[in-house]
mmCIF file with all atom_site columns, C-alpha atoms in Angstrom:
data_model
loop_
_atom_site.group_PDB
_atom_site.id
_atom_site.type_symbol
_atom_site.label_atom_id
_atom_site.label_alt_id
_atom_site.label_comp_id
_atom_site.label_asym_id
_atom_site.label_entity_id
_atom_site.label_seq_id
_atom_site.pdbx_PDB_ins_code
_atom_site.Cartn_x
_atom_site.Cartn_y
_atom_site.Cartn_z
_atom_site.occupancy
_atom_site.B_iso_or_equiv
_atom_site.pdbx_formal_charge
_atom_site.auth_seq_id
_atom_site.auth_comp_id
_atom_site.auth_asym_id
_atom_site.auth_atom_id
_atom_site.pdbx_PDB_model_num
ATOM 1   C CA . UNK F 1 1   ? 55.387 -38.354 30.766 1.00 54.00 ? 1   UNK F CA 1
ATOM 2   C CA . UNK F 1 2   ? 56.780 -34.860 32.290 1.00 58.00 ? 2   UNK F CA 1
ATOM 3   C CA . UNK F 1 3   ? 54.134 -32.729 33.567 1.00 63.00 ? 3   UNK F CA 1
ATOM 4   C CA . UNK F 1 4   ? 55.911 -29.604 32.962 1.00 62.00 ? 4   UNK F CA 1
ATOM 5   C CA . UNK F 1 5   ? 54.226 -26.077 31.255 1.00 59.00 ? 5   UNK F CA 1
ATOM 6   C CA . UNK F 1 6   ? 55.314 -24.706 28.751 1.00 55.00 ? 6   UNK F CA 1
ATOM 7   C CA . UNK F 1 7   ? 56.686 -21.292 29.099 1.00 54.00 ? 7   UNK F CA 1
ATOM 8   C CA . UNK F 1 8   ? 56.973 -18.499 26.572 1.00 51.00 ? 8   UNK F CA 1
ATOM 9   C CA . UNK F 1 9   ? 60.171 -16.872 25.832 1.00 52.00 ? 9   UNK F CA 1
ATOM 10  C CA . UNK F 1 10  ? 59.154 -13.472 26.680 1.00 55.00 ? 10  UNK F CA 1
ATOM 11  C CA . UNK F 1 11  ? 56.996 -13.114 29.543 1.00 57.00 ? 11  UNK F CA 1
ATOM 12  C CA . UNK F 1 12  ? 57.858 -16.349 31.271 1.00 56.00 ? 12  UNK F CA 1
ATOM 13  C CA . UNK F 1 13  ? 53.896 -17.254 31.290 1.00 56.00 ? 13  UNK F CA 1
ATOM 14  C CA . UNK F 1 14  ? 52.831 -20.688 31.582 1.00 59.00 ? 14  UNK F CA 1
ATOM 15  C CA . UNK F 1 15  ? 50.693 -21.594 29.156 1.00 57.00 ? 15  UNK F CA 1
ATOM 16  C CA . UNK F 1 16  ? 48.042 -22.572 31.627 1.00 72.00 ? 16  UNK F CA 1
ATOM 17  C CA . UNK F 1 17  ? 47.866 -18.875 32.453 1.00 74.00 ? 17  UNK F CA 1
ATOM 18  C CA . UNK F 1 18  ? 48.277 -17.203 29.017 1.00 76.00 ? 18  UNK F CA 1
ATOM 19  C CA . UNK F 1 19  ? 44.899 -19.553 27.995 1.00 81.00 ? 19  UNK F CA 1
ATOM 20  C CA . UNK F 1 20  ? 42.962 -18.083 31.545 1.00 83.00 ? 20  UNK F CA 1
ATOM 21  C CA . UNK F 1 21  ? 43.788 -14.390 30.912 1.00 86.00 ? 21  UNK F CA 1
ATOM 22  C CA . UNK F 1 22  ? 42.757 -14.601 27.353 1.00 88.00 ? 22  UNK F CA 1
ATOM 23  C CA . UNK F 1 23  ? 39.618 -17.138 28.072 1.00 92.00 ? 23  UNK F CA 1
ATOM 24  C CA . UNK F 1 24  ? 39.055 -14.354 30.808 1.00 93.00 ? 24  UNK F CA 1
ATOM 25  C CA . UNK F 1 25  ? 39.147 -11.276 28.484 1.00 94.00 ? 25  UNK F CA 1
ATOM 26  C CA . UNK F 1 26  ? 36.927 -13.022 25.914 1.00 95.00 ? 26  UNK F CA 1
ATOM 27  C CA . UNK F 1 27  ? 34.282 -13.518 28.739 1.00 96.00 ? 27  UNK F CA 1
ATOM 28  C CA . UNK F 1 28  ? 35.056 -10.379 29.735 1.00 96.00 ? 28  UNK F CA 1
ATOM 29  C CA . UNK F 1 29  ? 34.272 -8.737  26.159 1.00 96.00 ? 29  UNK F CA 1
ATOM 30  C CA . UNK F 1 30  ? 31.246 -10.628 25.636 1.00 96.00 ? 30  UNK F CA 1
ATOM 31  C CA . UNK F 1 31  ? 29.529 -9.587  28.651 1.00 97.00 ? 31  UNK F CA 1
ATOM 32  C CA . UNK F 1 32  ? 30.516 -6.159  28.480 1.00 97.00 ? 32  UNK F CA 1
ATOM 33  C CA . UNK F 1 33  ? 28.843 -6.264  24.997 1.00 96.00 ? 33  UNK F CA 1
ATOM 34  C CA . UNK F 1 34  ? 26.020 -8.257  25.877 1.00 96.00 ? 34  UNK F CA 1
ATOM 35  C CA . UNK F 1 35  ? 25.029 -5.894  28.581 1.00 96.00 ? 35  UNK F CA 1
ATOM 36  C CA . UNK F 1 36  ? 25.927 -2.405  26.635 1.00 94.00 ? 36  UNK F CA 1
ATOM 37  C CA . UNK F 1 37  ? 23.240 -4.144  24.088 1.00 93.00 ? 37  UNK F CA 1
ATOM 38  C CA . UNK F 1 38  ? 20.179 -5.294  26.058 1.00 93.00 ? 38  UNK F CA 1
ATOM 39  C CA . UNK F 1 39  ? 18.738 -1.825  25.780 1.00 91.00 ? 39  UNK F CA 1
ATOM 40  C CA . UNK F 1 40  ? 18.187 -2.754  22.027 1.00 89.00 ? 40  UNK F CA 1
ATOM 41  C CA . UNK F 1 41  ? 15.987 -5.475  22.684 1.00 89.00 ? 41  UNK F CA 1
ATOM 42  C CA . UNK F 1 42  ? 12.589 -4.458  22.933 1.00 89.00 ? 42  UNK F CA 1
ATOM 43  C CA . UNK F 1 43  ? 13.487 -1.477  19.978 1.00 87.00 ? 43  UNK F CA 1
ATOM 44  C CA . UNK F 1 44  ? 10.728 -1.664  17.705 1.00 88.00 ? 44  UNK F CA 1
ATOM 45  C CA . UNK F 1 45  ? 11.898 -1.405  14.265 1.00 88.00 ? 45  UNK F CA 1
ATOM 46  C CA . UNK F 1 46  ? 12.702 1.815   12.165 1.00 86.00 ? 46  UNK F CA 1
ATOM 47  C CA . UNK F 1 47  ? 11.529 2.558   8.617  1.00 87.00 ? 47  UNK F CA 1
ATOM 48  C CA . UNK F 1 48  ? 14.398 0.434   7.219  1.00 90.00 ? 48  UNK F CA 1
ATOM 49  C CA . UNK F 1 49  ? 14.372 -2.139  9.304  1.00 91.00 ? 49  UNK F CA 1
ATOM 50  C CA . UNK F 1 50  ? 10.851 -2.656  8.807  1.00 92.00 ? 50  UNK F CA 1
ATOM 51  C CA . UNK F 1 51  ? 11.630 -3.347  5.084  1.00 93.00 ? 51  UNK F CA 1
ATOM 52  C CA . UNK F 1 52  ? 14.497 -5.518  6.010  1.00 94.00 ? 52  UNK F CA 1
ATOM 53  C CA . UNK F 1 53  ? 12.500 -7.321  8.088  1.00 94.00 ? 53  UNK F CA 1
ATOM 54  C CA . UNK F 1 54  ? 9.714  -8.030  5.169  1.00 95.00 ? 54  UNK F CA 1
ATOM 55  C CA . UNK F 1 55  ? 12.277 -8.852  2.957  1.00 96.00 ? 55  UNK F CA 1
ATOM 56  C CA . UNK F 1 56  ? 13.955 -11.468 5.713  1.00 96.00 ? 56  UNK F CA 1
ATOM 57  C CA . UNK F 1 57  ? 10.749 -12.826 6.284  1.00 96.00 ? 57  UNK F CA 1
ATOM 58  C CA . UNK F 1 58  ? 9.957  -13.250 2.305  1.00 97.00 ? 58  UNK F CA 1
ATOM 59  C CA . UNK F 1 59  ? 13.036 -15.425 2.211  1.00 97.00 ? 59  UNK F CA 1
ATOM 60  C CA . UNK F 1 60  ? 12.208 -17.170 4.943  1.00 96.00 ? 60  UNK F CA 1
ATOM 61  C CA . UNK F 1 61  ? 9.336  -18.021 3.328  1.00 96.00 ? 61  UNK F CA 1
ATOM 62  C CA . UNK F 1 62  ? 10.983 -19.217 -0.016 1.00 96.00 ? 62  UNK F CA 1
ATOM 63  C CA . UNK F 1 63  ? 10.531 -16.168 -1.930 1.00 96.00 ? 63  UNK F CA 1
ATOM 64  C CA . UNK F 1 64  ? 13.261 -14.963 -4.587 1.00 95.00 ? 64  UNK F CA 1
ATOM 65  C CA . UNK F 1 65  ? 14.976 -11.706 -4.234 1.00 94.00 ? 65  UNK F CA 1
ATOM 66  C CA . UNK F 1 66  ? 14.510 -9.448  -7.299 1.00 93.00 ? 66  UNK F CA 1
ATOM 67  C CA . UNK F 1 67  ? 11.655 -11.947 -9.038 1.00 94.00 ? 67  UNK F CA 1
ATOM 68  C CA . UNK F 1 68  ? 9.218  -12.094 -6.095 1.00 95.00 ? 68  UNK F CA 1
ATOM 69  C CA . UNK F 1 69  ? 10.377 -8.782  -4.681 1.00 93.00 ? 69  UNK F CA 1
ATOM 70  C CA . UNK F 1 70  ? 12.103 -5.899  -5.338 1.00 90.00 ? 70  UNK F CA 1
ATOM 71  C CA . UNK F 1 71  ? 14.257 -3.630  -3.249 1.00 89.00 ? 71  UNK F CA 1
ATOM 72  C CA . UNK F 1 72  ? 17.425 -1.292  -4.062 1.00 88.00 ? 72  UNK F CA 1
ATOM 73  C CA . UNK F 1 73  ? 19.874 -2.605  -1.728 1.00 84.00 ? 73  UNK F CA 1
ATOM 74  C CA . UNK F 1 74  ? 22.167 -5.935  -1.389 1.00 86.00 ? 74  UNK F CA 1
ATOM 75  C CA . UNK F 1 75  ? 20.555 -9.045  -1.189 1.00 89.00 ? 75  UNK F CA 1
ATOM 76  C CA . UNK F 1 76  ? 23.022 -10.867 1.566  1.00 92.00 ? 76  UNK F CA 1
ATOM 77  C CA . UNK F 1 77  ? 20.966 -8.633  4.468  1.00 93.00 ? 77  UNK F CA 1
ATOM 78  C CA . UNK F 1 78  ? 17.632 -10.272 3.390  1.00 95.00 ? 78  UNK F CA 1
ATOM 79  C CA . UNK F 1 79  ? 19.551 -13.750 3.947  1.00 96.00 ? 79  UNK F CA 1
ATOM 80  C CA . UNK F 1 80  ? 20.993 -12.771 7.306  1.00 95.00 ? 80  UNK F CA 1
ATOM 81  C CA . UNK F 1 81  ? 17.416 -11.214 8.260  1.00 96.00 ? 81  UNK F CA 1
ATOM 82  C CA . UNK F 1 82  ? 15.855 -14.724 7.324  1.00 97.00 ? 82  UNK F CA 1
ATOM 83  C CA . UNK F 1 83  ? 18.586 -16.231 9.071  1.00 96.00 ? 83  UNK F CA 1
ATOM 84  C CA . UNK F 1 84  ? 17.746 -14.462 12.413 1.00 96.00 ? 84  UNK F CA 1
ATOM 85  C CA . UNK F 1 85  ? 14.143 -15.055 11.775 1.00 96.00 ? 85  UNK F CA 1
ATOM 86  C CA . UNK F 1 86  ? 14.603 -19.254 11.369 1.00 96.00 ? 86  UNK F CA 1
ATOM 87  C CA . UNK F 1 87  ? 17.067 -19.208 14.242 1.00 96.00 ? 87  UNK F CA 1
ATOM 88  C CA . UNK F 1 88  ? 15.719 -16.799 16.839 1.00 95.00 ? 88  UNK F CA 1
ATOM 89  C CA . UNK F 1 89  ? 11.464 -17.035 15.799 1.00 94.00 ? 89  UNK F CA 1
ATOM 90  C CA . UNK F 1 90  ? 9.596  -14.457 13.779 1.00 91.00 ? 90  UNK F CA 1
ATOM 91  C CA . UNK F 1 91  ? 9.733  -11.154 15.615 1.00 90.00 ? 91  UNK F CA 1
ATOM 92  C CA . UNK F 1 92  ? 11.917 -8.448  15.240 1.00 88.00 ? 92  UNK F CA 1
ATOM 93  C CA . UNK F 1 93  ? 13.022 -8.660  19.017 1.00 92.00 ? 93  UNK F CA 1
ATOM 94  C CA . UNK F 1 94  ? 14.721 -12.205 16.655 1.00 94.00 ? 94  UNK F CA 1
ATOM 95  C CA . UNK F 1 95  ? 16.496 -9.694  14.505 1.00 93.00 ? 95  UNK F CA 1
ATOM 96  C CA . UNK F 1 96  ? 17.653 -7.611  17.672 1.00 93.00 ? 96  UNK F CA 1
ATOM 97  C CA . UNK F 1 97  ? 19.303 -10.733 19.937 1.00 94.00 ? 97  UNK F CA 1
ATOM 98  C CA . UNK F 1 98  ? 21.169 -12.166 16.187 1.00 95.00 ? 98  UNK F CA 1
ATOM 99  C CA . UNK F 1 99  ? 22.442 -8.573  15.632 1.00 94.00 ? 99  UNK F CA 1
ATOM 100 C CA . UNK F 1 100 ? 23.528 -8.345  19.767 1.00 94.00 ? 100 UNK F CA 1
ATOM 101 C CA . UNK F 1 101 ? 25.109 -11.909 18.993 1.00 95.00 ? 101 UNK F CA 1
ATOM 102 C CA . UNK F 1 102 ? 27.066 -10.637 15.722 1.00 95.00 ? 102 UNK F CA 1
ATOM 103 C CA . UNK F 1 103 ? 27.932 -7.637  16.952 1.00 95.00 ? 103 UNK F CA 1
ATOM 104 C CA . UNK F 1 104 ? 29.769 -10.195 20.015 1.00 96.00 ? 104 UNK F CA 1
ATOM 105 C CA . UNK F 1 105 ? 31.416 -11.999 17.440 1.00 96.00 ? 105 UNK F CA 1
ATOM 106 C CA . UNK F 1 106 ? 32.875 -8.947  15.943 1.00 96.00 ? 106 UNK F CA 1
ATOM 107 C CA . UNK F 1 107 ? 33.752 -7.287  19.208 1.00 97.00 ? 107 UNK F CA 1
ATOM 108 C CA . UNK F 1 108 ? 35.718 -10.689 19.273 1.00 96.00 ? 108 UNK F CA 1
ATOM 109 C CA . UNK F 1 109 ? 37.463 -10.539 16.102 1.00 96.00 ? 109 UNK F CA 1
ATOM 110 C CA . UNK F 1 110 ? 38.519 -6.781  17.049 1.00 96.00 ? 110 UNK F CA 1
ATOM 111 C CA . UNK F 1 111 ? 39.982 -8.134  20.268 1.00 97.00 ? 111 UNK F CA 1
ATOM 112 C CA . UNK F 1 112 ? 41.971 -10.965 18.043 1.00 95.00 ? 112 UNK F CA 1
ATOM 113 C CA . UNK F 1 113 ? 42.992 -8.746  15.019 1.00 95.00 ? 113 UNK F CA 1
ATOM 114 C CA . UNK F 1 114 ? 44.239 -6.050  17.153 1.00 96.00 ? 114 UNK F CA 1
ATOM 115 C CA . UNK F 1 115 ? 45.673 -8.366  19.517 1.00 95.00 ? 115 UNK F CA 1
ATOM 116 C CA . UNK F 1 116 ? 48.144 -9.975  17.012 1.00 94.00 ? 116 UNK F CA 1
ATOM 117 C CA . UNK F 1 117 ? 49.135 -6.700  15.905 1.00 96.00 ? 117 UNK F CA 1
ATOM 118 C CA . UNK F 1 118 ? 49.281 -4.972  19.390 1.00 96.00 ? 118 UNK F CA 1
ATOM 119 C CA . UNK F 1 119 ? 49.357 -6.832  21.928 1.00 93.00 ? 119 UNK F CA 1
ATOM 120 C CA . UNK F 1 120 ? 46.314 -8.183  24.993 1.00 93.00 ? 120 UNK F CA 1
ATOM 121 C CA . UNK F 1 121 ? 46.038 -4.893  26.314 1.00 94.00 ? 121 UNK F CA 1
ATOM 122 C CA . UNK F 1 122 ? 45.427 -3.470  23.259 1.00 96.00 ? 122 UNK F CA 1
ATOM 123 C CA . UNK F 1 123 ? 43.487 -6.029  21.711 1.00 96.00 ? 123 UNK F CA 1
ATOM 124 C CA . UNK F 1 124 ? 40.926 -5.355  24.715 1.00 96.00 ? 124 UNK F CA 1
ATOM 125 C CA . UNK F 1 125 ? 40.726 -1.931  24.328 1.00 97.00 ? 125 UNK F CA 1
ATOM 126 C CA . UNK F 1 126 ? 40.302 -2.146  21.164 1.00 97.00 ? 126 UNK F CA 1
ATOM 127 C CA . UNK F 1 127 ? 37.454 -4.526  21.813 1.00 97.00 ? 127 UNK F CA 1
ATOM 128 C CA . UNK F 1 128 ? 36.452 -2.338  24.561 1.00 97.00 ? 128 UNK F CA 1
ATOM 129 C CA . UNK F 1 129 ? 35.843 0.717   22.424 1.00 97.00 ? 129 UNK F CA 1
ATOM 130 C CA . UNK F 1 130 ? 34.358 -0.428  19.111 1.00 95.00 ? 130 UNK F CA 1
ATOM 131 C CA . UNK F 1 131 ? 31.581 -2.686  21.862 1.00 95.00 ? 131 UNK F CA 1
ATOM 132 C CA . UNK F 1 132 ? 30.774 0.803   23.302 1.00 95.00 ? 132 UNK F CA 1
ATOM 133 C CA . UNK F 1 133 ? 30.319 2.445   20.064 1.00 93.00 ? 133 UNK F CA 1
ATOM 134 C CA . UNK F 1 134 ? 28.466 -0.004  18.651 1.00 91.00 ? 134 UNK F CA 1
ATOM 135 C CA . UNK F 1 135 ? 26.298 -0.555  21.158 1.00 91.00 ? 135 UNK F CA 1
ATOM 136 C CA . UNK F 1 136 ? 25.678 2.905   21.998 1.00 88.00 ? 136 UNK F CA 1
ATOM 137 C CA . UNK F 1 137 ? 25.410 3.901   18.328 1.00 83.00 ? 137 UNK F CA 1
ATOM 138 C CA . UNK F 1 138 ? 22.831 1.392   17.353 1.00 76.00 ? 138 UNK F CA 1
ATOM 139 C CA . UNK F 1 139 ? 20.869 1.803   20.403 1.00 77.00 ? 139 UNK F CA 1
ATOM 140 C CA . UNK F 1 140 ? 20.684 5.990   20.395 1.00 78.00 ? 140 UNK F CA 1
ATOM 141 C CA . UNK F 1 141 ? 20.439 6.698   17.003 1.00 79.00 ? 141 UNK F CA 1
ATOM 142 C CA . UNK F 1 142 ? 18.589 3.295   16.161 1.00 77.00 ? 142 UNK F CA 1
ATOM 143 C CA . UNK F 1 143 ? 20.784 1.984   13.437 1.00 80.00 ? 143 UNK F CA 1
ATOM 144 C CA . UNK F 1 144 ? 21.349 -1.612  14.804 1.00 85.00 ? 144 UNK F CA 1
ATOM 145 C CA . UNK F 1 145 ? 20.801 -4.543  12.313 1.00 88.00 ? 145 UNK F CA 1
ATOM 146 C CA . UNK F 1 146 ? 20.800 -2.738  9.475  1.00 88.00 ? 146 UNK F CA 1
ATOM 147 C CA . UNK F 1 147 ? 22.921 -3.790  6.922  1.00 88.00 ? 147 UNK F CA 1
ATOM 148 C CA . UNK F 1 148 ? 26.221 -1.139  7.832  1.00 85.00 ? 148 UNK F CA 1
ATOM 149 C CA . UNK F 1 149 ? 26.410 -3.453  10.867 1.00 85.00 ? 149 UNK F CA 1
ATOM 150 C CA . UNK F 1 150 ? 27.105 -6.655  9.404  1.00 87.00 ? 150 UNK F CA 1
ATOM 151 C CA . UNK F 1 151 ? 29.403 -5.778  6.824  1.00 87.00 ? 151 UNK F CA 1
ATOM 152 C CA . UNK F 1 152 ? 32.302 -5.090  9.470  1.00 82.00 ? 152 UNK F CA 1
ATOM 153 C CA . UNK F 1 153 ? 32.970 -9.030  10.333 1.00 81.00 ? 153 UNK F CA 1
ATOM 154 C CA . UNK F 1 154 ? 33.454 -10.708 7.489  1.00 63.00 ? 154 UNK F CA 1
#
């Protein structure tokens, strides 16, 4: 069998590099978000992440939302709070890493949506910018893992 690369009409890239450069950016963007977000670690939590965090851990528990307890917001942030709690151990610093680690997988889905549309370069900054404010958001004006924050991804 021929050993050959493929090559891509347009740029003339092999495919061997076109799969580094973009394996490199996604590193790239994961670290850069990882690191913009450690600050949010040892956060404790705010007023409304406090009651998130209650409600997570009543689910957790095997509690039913609106019959065992009551609260006048959407129920899929208790799930994702319980979620963080059975994957990550009962402590907020739980809810903190899960929302560092979605926030990642968003920065990531920026970088791919924009990307198709755009273009790499784009794509990263794209990535690039919405990992700052994120991070930077969440972490100054303490608004991370509430539920704003995980409606962007799906």
């Amino acid at each position: 069998m021929d050993n050959k690369k493929i090559e891509y009409p347009p740029t003339g890239e092999t495919f061997s590099e076109k799969t580094k450069e973009k394996r490199g950016t996604i590193f790239f963007l994961t670290l850069f978000t990882v690191v913009l977000s450690i600050p949010e670690l040892p956060l404790p939590p705010g007023p409304r992440q406090g009651e998130l965090l209650y409600y997570g851990w009543a689910v957790a528990e095997g509690l039913v939302p609106y019959r065992d307890f009551w609260d006048n917001g959407s129920p899929g942030v208790y799930f994702i709070y319980a979620l963080a709690l059975k994957m990550f151990g009962h402590s907020y610093e739980a809810v903190n890493l899960f929302d560092i680690m979605w926030r990642c997988f968003t920065v990531l889905a920026v970088y791919a949506f924009v990307t198709r549309l755009f273009g790499r370069g784009t794509g990263a900054l794209a990535g690039i910018i919405y990992a700052v404010t994120a991070s930077l958001i969440g972490t100054v004006f303490h608004c991370n893992a509430l539920p704003g924050s995980f409606c962007i991804l799906p």
